[in-house]
Amino acid sequence: MRILAMETSCDETAVAVVEDGTRVLANVIASSKDIFRGKTGVIPEEAARKQVECMLPVLEECLCEALSSKENIDALAVTHGPGLLGSLLVGTTTARTLAALWEKPLIPVHHIFGHLSSVWLGSENDPPLFPAIALTASGGHTDLWFRRSHTKGTLLGSTRDDAAGEAFDKGASILGLPYPGGPAISNAGEEGDPLAFKFPLPLRDDPSLDFSFSGLKTALKYTLRDLPETERPFRLHDLAASYEQAICSHLVDRIERALRRHPDVREIHLVGGVSANRRLRLMLKEFRNQKPALRTPQKIAYCTDNAAMIAGAAYFLWKELGESAAKPFMTEASLPIIWHQG
Ligand code: KG4
Ligand code: ZN
């Protein structure tokens, strides 16, 4: 089954064609991140205007690269939330129009469900396994899931304040590093000592599996303030490494606790923009000695927002729910994931 998907939930205009949820035929993305570099984040109105300009050229490029057209596309898919409403509407309006024109089913996909499906991309010879503990960590969300199948699962914990990616982005801004903060902090911290500065482990005595990152951000601010001004430039690498270590330690701590409560899981899935983080991957591999196995998306391009994961998710929705996956939908800035129990 060949699915053409569109994803425009934040600042990216992404279109992809994927076969059977795993084989990526084309994954094209136009990002306006450069426009927002030097600012503290995305400006919604500017992002949506840029997406209106990019949508059709990206769509044409993707169809051309995938050697696809109306004749060999079986269904369309689109992210219908959560995200920036103006941006989402660019994708859903284009997808609705094309689906009507081509007379194809249109499958609405929750953005997080797309991230959860990203570990299937390129996995045709070694598909991921259920049950799995999955961490979705990006700029707008940080959630921990227990998954029995593509459509069955439960939410174990969520962030109570900032998302993990947001903690990177805000931390970078405090340190005078560019947006997006994740790669910027990671690069700055490469030569630093991750144990040079001690940051508290959030929610250490809290029995839930929730996350909290705002205290770390405040701790970073005060640590920087208390350093003599002349010393600050020389401590940047250590500060970045230690702050990155603190964010990753919190994520690993919650996963470890979840695994103790669900000893039957076969894999840990790490997805979303923050899953690109090298230190986090290393820490997770070390602490479990790869049992249960750690799965990350096969390419960095599948960690951050992309349309291939939306096409993949749509395929698995169709496979498990049948034609009802192509249901009528609204475009929504905030949208809960609905799991099918059973
Ligand atoms: O999934 P994504 O592209 O968009 C959202 O759905 O939010 O994630 C973007 C977030 C940003 O906050 C960015 O700083 C973070 O992912 N990120 C990283 C890395 N690459 C991107 N965080 C840590 N380490 C990275 N290498
Ligand atoms: Zn995302």
CSV table of C-alpha atoms and ligand atoms in Angstrom, one decimal:
chain,number,residue,atom,x,y,z
A,1,MET,CA,0.0,0.0,0.0
A,2,ARG,CA,1.6,3.3,-1.1
A,3,ILE,CA,0.7,6.4,1.0
A,4,LEU,CA,1.4,10.0,0.2
A,5,ALA,CA,1.6,12.0,3.4
A,6,MET,CA,1.9,15.7,4.4
A,7,GLU,CA,3.2,17.1,7.7
A,8,THR,CA,3.1,20.9,8.5
A,9,SER,CA,2.6,21.0,12.3
A,10,CYS,CA,5.4,23.4,13.2
A,11,ASP,CA,7.8,25.2,10.9
A,12,GLU,CA,8.4,22.4,8.3
A,13,THR,CA,6.7,21.7,5.0
A,14,ALA,CA,7.1,17.9,4.6
A,15,VAL,CA,5.8,15.5,2.1
A,16,ALA,CA,6.7,11.8,1.7
A,17,VAL,CA,5.7,8.6,-0.1
A,18,VAL,CA,6.0,5.4,1.9
A,19,GLU,CA,5.1,1.8,1.0
A,20,ASP,CA,3.6,-0.6,3.7
A,21,GLY,CA,4.7,1.7,6.5
A,22,THR,CA,8.4,0.9,6.1
A,23,ARG,CA,9.8,1.5,2.6
A,24,VAL,CA,10.5,5.2,2.1
A,25,LEU,CA,10.3,6.1,-1.6
A,26,ALA,CA,10.7,9.9,-1.0
A,27,ASN,CA,10.9,12.1,2.1
A,28,VAL,CA,11.2,15.8,1.2
A,29,ILE,CA,11.3,18.6,3.7
A,30,ALA,CA,11.6,22.3,3.4
A,31,SER,CA,12.4,23.8,6.8
A,32,SER,CA,12.2,27.5,7.7
A,33,LYS,CA,14.6,26.9,10.7
A,34,ASP,CA,17.1,29.3,9.2
A,35,ILE,CA,14.6,32.1,9.3
A,36,PHE,CA,14.2,31.5,13.1
A,37,ARG,CA,17.9,31.0,13.9
A,38,GLY,CA,19.0,33.8,16.2
A,39,LYS,CA,15.5,34.2,17.5
A,40,THR,CA,14.2,32.2,20.5
A,41,GLY,CA,11.9,30.0,18.5
A,42,VAL,CA,9.3,29.7,15.7
A,43,ILE,CA,7.0,32.7,14.9
A,44,PRO,CA,3.7,31.0,13.9
A,45,GLU,CA,2.4,33.6,11.4
A,46,GLU,CA,5.8,33.7,9.5
A,47,ALA,CA,6.0,29.9,9.5
A,48,ALA,CA,2.5,29.4,8.0
A,49,ARG,CA,3.2,32.0,5.3
A,50,LYS,CA,6.4,30.2,4.3
A,51,GLN,CA,4.5,26.9,4.3
A,52,VAL,CA,1.9,28.2,1.8
A,53,GLU,CA,4.9,29.1,-0.5
A,54,CYS,CA,6.6,25.8,-0.1
A,55,MET,CA,3.7,23.3,-0.2
A,56,LEU,CA,3.2,22.8,-3.9
A,57,PRO,CA,6.9,22.7,-4.9
A,58,VAL,CA,7.7,20.2,-2.1
A,59,LEU,CA,4.7,18.1,-3.2
A,60,GLU,CA,5.8,18.1,-6.8
A,61,GLU,CA,9.4,17.3,-5.9
A,62,CYS,CA,8.3,14.4,-3.7
A,63,LEU,CA,6.0,12.8,-6.3
A,64,CYS,CA,8.8,13.1,-8.8
A,65,GLU,CA,11.4,11.5,-6.6
A,66,ALA,CA,9.1,8.7,-5.6
A,67,LEU,CA,8.1,8.1,-9.3
A,68,SER,CA,4.5,8.4,-8.1
A,69,SER,CA,1.3,9.9,-9.3
A,70,LYS,CA,-2.4,9.6,-8.9
A,71,GLU,CA,-2.3,6.2,-10.5
A,72,ASN,CA,-0.1,4.4,-8.0
A,73,ILE,CA,-0.9,6.2,-4.8
A,74,ASP,CA,-3.4,4.2,-2.7
A,75,ALA,CA,-4.2,6.7,0.0
A,76,LEU,CA,-3.3,10.1,1.4
A,77,ALA,CA,-2.4,11.0,5.0
A,78,VAL,CA,-2.0,14.2,6.9
A,79,THR,CA,-1.1,15.5,10.4
A,80,HIS,CA,-4.3,17.0,11.8
A,81,GLY,CA,-2.9,18.0,15.2
A,82,PRO,CA,-1.5,18.9,17.6
A,83,GLY,CA,0.6,21.9,16.4
A,84,LEU,CA,0.4,25.5,15.2
A,85,LEU,CA,-3.1,25.9,13.8
A,86,GLY,CA,-2.1,28.1,10.8
A,87,SER,CA,0.6,25.7,9.9
A,88,LEU,CA,-1.5,22.5,10.3
A,89,LEU,CA,-4.2,24.1,8.0
A,90,VAL,CA,-1.7,24.4,5.2
A,91,GLY,CA,-1.2,20.6,5.2
A,92,THR,CA,-4.8,19.6,5.9
A,93,THR,CA,-6.2,21.9,3.2
A,94,THR,CA,-3.8,20.6,0.6
A,95,ALA,CA,-4.4,17.0,1.6
A,96,ARG,CA,-8.2,17.4,1.6
A,97,THR,CA,-8.1,19.1,-1.9
A,98,LEU,CA,-5.9,16.4,-3.4
A,99,ALA,CA,-7.8,13.6,-1.9
A,100,ALA,CA,-11.1,14.9,-3.3
A,101,LEU,CA,-9.5,15.6,-6.7
A,102,TRP,CA,-7.8,12.1,-6.9
A,103,GLU,CA,-10.8,10.4,-5.2
A,104,LYS,CA,-8.5,8.7,-2.6
A,105,PRO,CA,-9.1,7.9,1.1
A,106,LEU,CA,-7.5,10.5,3.4
A,107,ILE,CA,-6.2,9.2,6.8
A,108,PRO,CA,-5.8,11.8,9.6
A,109,VAL,CA,-2.8,11.2,11.8
A,110,HIS,CA,-1.9,12.5,15.3
A,111,HIS,CA,1.5,14.0,15.2
A,112,ILE,CA,2.8,12.0,18.2
A,113,PHE,CA,1.5,8.8,16.6
A,114,GLY,CA,3.6,9.7,13.6
A,115,HIS,CA,6.7,9.9,15.8
A,116,LEU,CA,5.8,6.6,17.5
A,117,SER,CA,5.7,5.0,14.0
A,118,SER,CA,9.1,6.5,12.9
A,119,VAL,CA,11.1,3.4,14.2
A,120,TRP,CA,9.3,1.3,11.5
A,121,LEU,CA,10.8,3.4,8.7
A,122,GLY,CA,13.4,1.3,6.8
A,123,SER,CA,12.8,-1.7,9.1
A,124,GLU,CA,11.4,-4.2,6.6
A,125,ASN,CA,14.0,-6.8,7.4
A,126,ASP,CA,13.9,-6.3,11.2
A,127,PRO,CA,10.6,-4.8,12.3
A,128,PRO,CA,10.2,-3.4,15.8
A,129,LEU,CA,8.5,-5.5,18.5
A,130,PHE,CA,5.6,-5.1,20.9
A,131,PRO,CA,5.1,-4.7,23.8
A,132,ALA,CA,7.4,-1.7,24.0
A,133,ILE,CA,8.0,1.3,26.2
A,134,ALA,CA,8.2,4.4,24.0
A,135,LEU,CA,9.5,7.8,24.8
A,136,THR,CA,8.4,10.6,22.5
A,137,ALA,CA,10.5,13.6,23.3
A,138,SER,CA,10.6,16.7,21.1
A,139,GLY,CA,10.1,20.5,21.3
A,140,GLY,CA,6.4,20.4,22.1
A,141,HIS,CA,5.9,17.2,24.0
A,142,THR,CA,7.6,14.6,26.3
A,143,ASP,CA,5.5,11.5,26.9
A,144,LEU,CA,6.2,7.9,28.0
A,145,TRP,CA,4.0,5.2,26.5
A,146,PHE,CA,3.4,1.5,27.0
A,147,ARG,CA,2.5,0.1,23.6
A,148,ARG,CA,0.8,-3.3,23.0
A,149,SER,CA,0.2,-2.7,19.3
A,150,HIS,CA,0.0,0.2,16.9
A,151,THR,CA,-3.4,1.2,18.2
A,152,LYS,CA,-3.4,-0.2,21.7
A,153,GLY,CA,-1.4,1.4,24.5
A,154,THR,CA,-1.5,3.6,27.6
A,155,LEU,CA,0.1,6.9,28.6
A,156,LEU,CA,2.5,6.3,31.5
A,157,GLY,CA,3.7,9.8,32.1
A,158,SER,CA,4.0,13.3,30.6
A,159,THR,CA,5.8,16.5,31.3
A,160,ARG,CA,4.3,18.8,33.9
A,161,ASP,CA,5.9,21.9,32.4
A,162,ASP,CA,8.5,22.2,29.6
A,163,ALA,CA,9.1,19.5,27.0
A,164,ALA,CA,12.6,18.0,26.8
A,165,GLY,CA,13.4,19.7,23.5
A,166,GLU,CA,12.1,23.0,25.0
A,167,ALA,CA,14.5,22.5,27.9
A,168,PHE,CA,17.3,22.3,25.3
A,169,ASP,CA,16.0,25.3,23.3
A,170,LYS,CA,15.6,27.5,26.4
A,171,GLY,CA,18.9,26.3,27.8
A,172,ALA,CA,20.6,27.2,24.6
A,173,SER,CA,19.0,30.7,24.7
A,174,ILE,CA,20.3,31.2,28.3
A,175,LEU,CA,23.8,30.1,27.1
A,176,GLY,CA,23.7,32.4,24.1
A,177,LEU,CA,23.6,29.4,21.6
A,178,PRO,CA,21.3,29.4,18.5
A,179,TYR,CA,17.9,27.7,17.9
A,180,PRO,CA,17.2,24.8,17.7
A,181,GLY,CA,19.0,24.3,21.1
A,182,GLY,CA,19.3,20.5,21.0
A,183,PRO,CA,22.1,20.2,18.4
A,184,ALA,CA,23.6,23.5,19.6
A,185,ILE,CA,24.0,22.3,23.2
A,186,SER,CA,25.1,18.9,22.1
A,187,ASN,CA,27.9,20.4,19.9
A,188,ALA,CA,29.0,22.9,22.5
A,189,GLY,CA,29.1,20.2,25.1
A,190,GLU,CA,31.1,17.7,23.1
A,191,GLU,CA,34.4,18.9,24.5
A,192,GLY,CA,32.9,19.7,28.0
A,193,ASP,CA,32.9,17.7,31.2
A,194,PRO,CA,29.3,16.4,31.9
A,195,LEU,CA,30.1,16.2,35.6
A,196,ALA,CA,31.6,19.7,36.0
A,197,PHE,CA,28.3,21.1,37.2
A,198,LYS,CA,25.8,19.3,39.4
A,199,PHE,CA,22.1,19.7,38.5
A,200,PRO,CA,19.3,18.1,40.6
A,201,LEU,CA,17.5,15.0,39.3
A,202,PRO,CA,13.9,16.2,38.8
A,203,LEU,CA,11.0,14.4,40.6
A,204,ARG,CA,13.5,12.1,42.3
A,205,ASP,CA,11.0,11.2,45.1
A,206,ASP,CA,7.9,11.4,42.9
A,207,PRO,CA,6.3,7.9,42.3
A,208,SER,CA,4.7,9.0,39.0
A,209,LEU,CA,6.4,8.5,35.6
A,210,ASP,CA,6.0,12.2,34.8
A,211,PHE,CA,8.7,14.6,33.8
A,212,SER,CA,9.6,18.2,34.8
A,213,PHE,CA,12.3,20.3,33.1
A,214,SER,CA,11.6,23.9,34.3
A,215,GLY,CA,13.7,23.4,37.4
A,216,LEU,CA,16.7,22.5,35.4
A,217,LYS,CA,16.4,25.6,33.2
A,218,THR,CA,16.2,27.8,36.4
A,219,ALA,CA,19.2,25.9,37.9
A,220,LEU,CA,21.2,26.6,34.7
A,221,LYS,CA,20.3,30.3,34.8
A,222,TYR,CA,21.5,30.6,38.4
A,223,THR,CA,24.6,28.6,37.8
A,224,LEU,CA,25.6,31.0,35.0
A,225,ARG,CA,24.7,34.0,37.1
A,226,ASP,CA,26.9,32.9,39.9
A,227,LEU,CA,30.0,32.4,37.7
A,228,PRO,CA,32.4,35.4,37.5
A,229,GLU,CA,31.8,37.1,34.2
A,230,THR,CA,35.4,36.6,33.0
A,231,GLU,CA,35.1,32.8,33.6
A,232,ARG,CA,31.8,32.3,31.7
A,233,PRO,CA,33.2,32.0,28.1
A,234,PHE,CA,35.7,29.3,29.4
A,235,ARG,CA,33.0,27.3,31.1
A,236,LEU,CA,30.5,27.2,28.2
A,237,HIS,CA,31.5,23.7,27.1
A,238,ASP,CA,31.3,22.3,30.7
A,239,LEU,CA,27.9,24.1,31.3
A,240,ALA,CA,26.4,22.7,28.0
A,241,ALA,CA,27.7,19.2,28.7
A,242,SER,CA,26.4,19.2,32.3
A,243,TYR,CA,23.0,20.6,31.4
A,244,GLU,CA,22.7,18.0,28.6
A,245,GLN,CA,23.7,15.3,31.0
A,246,ALA,CA,21.0,16.5,33.5
A,247,ILE,CA,18.2,16.4,30.9
A,248,CYS,CA,19.3,13.0,29.6
A,249,SER,CA,19.6,11.6,33.2
A,250,HIS,CA,16.0,12.6,33.9
A,251,LEU,CA,14.8,10.9,30.7
A,252,VAL,CA,16.8,7.7,31.4
A,253,ASP,CA,15.6,7.6,35.1
A,254,ARG,CA,11.9,7.7,34.0
A,255,ILE,CA,12.5,4.9,31.4
A,256,GLU,CA,14.3,2.8,34.0
A,257,ARG,CA,11.4,3.1,36.4
A,258,ALA,CA,8.9,2.3,33.7
A,259,LEU,CA,10.8,-0.9,32.8
A,260,ARG,CA,10.8,-2.0,36.4
A,261,ARG,CA,6.9,-1.8,36.3
A,262,HIS,CA,6.7,-3.5,32.9
A,263,PRO,CA,9.3,-6.2,32.9
A,264,ASP,CA,7.6,-7.9,29.9
A,265,VAL,CA,8.6,-5.2,27.4
A,266,ARG,CA,10.7,-6.4,24.5
A,267,GLU,CA,12.0,-3.0,23.2
A,268,ILE,CA,12.5,0.6,24.2
A,269,HIS,CA,11.6,3.0,21.4
A,270,LEU,CA,13.2,6.5,21.5
A,271,VAL,CA,11.6,8.9,19.1
A,272,GLY,CA,11.0,12.6,18.4
A,273,GLY,CA,13.6,15.4,17.8
A,274,VAL,CA,15.4,14.7,21.1
A,275,SER,CA,16.0,11.1,20.1
A,276,ALA,CA,18.7,12.5,17.8
A,277,ASN,CA,20.8,13.2,20.9
A,278,ARG,CA,24.0,11.1,21.0
A,279,ARG,CA,24.5,11.3,24.8
A,280,LEU,CA,20.9,10.1,25.4
A,281,ARG,CA,21.3,7.1,23.0
A,282,LEU,CA,24.6,6.2,24.6
A,283,MET,CA,23.2,6.4,28.2
A,284,LEU,CA,20.2,4.3,27.3
A,285,LYS,CA,22.4,1.7,25.5
A,286,GLU,CA,24.7,1.5,28.5
A,287,PHE,CA,22.2,1.2,31.3
A,288,ARG,CA,20.3,-1.8,29.9
A,289,ASN,CA,23.1,-3.4,28.0
A,290,GLN,CA,20.7,-3.5,25.1
A,291,LYS,CA,18.2,-5.8,26.9
A,292,PRO,CA,15.4,-5.0,26.0
A,293,ALA,CA,16.8,-3.6,22.8
A,294,LEU,CA,16.9,0.2,22.2
A,295,ARG,CA,15.3,1.3,18.9
A,296,THR,CA,15.9,4.7,17.5
A,297,PRO,CA,14.7,6.0,14.1
A,298,GLN,CA,17.2,4.7,11.4
A,299,LYS,CA,18.0,8.2,10.2
A,300,ILE,CA,18.3,11.6,12.0
A,301,ALA,CA,15.8,12.9,9.4
A,302,TYR,CA,13.2,10.5,10.9
A,303,CYS,CA,13.8,11.8,14.4
A,304,THR,CA,12.8,15.4,13.8
A,305,ASP,CA,9.5,16.3,12.2
A,306,ASN,CA,9.0,14.6,8.8
A,307,ALA,CA,6.1,13.3,6.6
A,308,ALA,CA,7.5,9.7,6.2
A,309,MET,CA,6.5,8.9,9.8
A,310,ILE,CA,3.0,10.2,9.1
A,311,ALA,CA,2.7,7.9,6.0
A,312,GLY,CA,4.0,5.0,8.1
A,313,ALA,CA,1.5,5.7,11.0
A,314,ALA,CA,-1.4,6.0,8.5
A,315,TYR,CA,-0.5,2.6,7.1
A,316,PHE,CA,-0.6,0.9,10.5
A,317,LEU,CA,-3.9,2.7,11.4
A,318,TRP,CA,-5.3,1.3,8.1
A,319,LYS,CA,-3.9,-2.1,8.8
A,320,GLU,CA,-5.4,-2.3,12.4
A,321,LEU,CA,-8.6,-0.3,12.0
A,322,GLY,CA,-9.4,-0.9,8.3
A,323,GLU,CA,-11.2,1.7,6.2
A,324,SER,CA,-12.5,3.5,9.3
A,325,ALA,CA,-8.9,4.9,9.6
A,326,ALA,CA,-9.9,7.3,6.8
A,327,LYS,CA,-12.5,9.1,9.0
A,328,PRO,CA,-13.8,12.7,8.8
A,329,PHE,CA,-11.6,15.0,11.0
A,330,MET,CA,-11.0,18.5,12.3
A,331,THR,CA,-7.7,20.3,12.3
A,332,GLU,CA,-6.8,20.9,15.9
A,333,ALA,CA,-4.0,22.8,17.7
A,334,SER,CA,-4.4,20.6,20.7
A,335,LEU,CA,-5.5,17.0,20.3
A,336,PRO,CA,-5.3,14.0,22.6
A,337,ILE,CA,-4.2,10.6,21.3
A,338,ILE,CA,-7.0,8.1,21.3
A,339,TRP,CA,-5.9,4.5,22.1
A,340,HIS,CA,-8.1,1.6,21.2
A,341,GLN,CA,-8.4,-0.6,24.3
A,342,GLY,CA,-8.5,-4.3,24.3
B,1,KG4,O1,10.3,16.4,16.7
B,1,KG4,P1,10.7,17.8,16.5
B,1,KG4,O2,11.5,18.0,15.2
B,1,KG4,O3,9.6,18.8,16.5
B,1,KG4,C1,8.6,18.8,17.5
B,1,KG4,O4,7.6,18.0,17.3
B,1,KG4,O5,8.7,19.6,18.5
B,1,KG4,O6,11.7,18.2,17.7
B,1,KG4,C2,12.3,19.4,17.7
B,1,KG4,C3,13.1,19.5,19.1
B,1,KG4,C4,13.8,20.8,19.3
B,1,KG4,O7,13.4,21.3,20.6
B,1,KG4,C5,15.2,20.5,19.2
B,1,KG4,O8,16.0,21.3,20.1
B,1,KG4,C6,15.3,19.1,19.6
B,1,KG4,O9,14.1,18.5,19.1
B,1,KG4,N1,16.5,18.4,19.1
B,1,KG4,C7,17.4,17.8,19.8
B,1,KG4,C8,18.4,17.4,19.0
B,1,KG4,N2,18.0,17.6,17.7
B,1,KG4,C9,16.8,18.2,17.8
B,1,KG4,N3,17.5,17.8,21.2
B,1,KG4,C10,18.6,17.2,21.7
B,1,KG4,N4,19.7,16.7,20.9
B,1,KG4,C11,19.6,16.8,19.5
B,1,KG4,N5,20.6,16.3,18.8
B,2,ZN,ZN,7.4,16.4,16.4
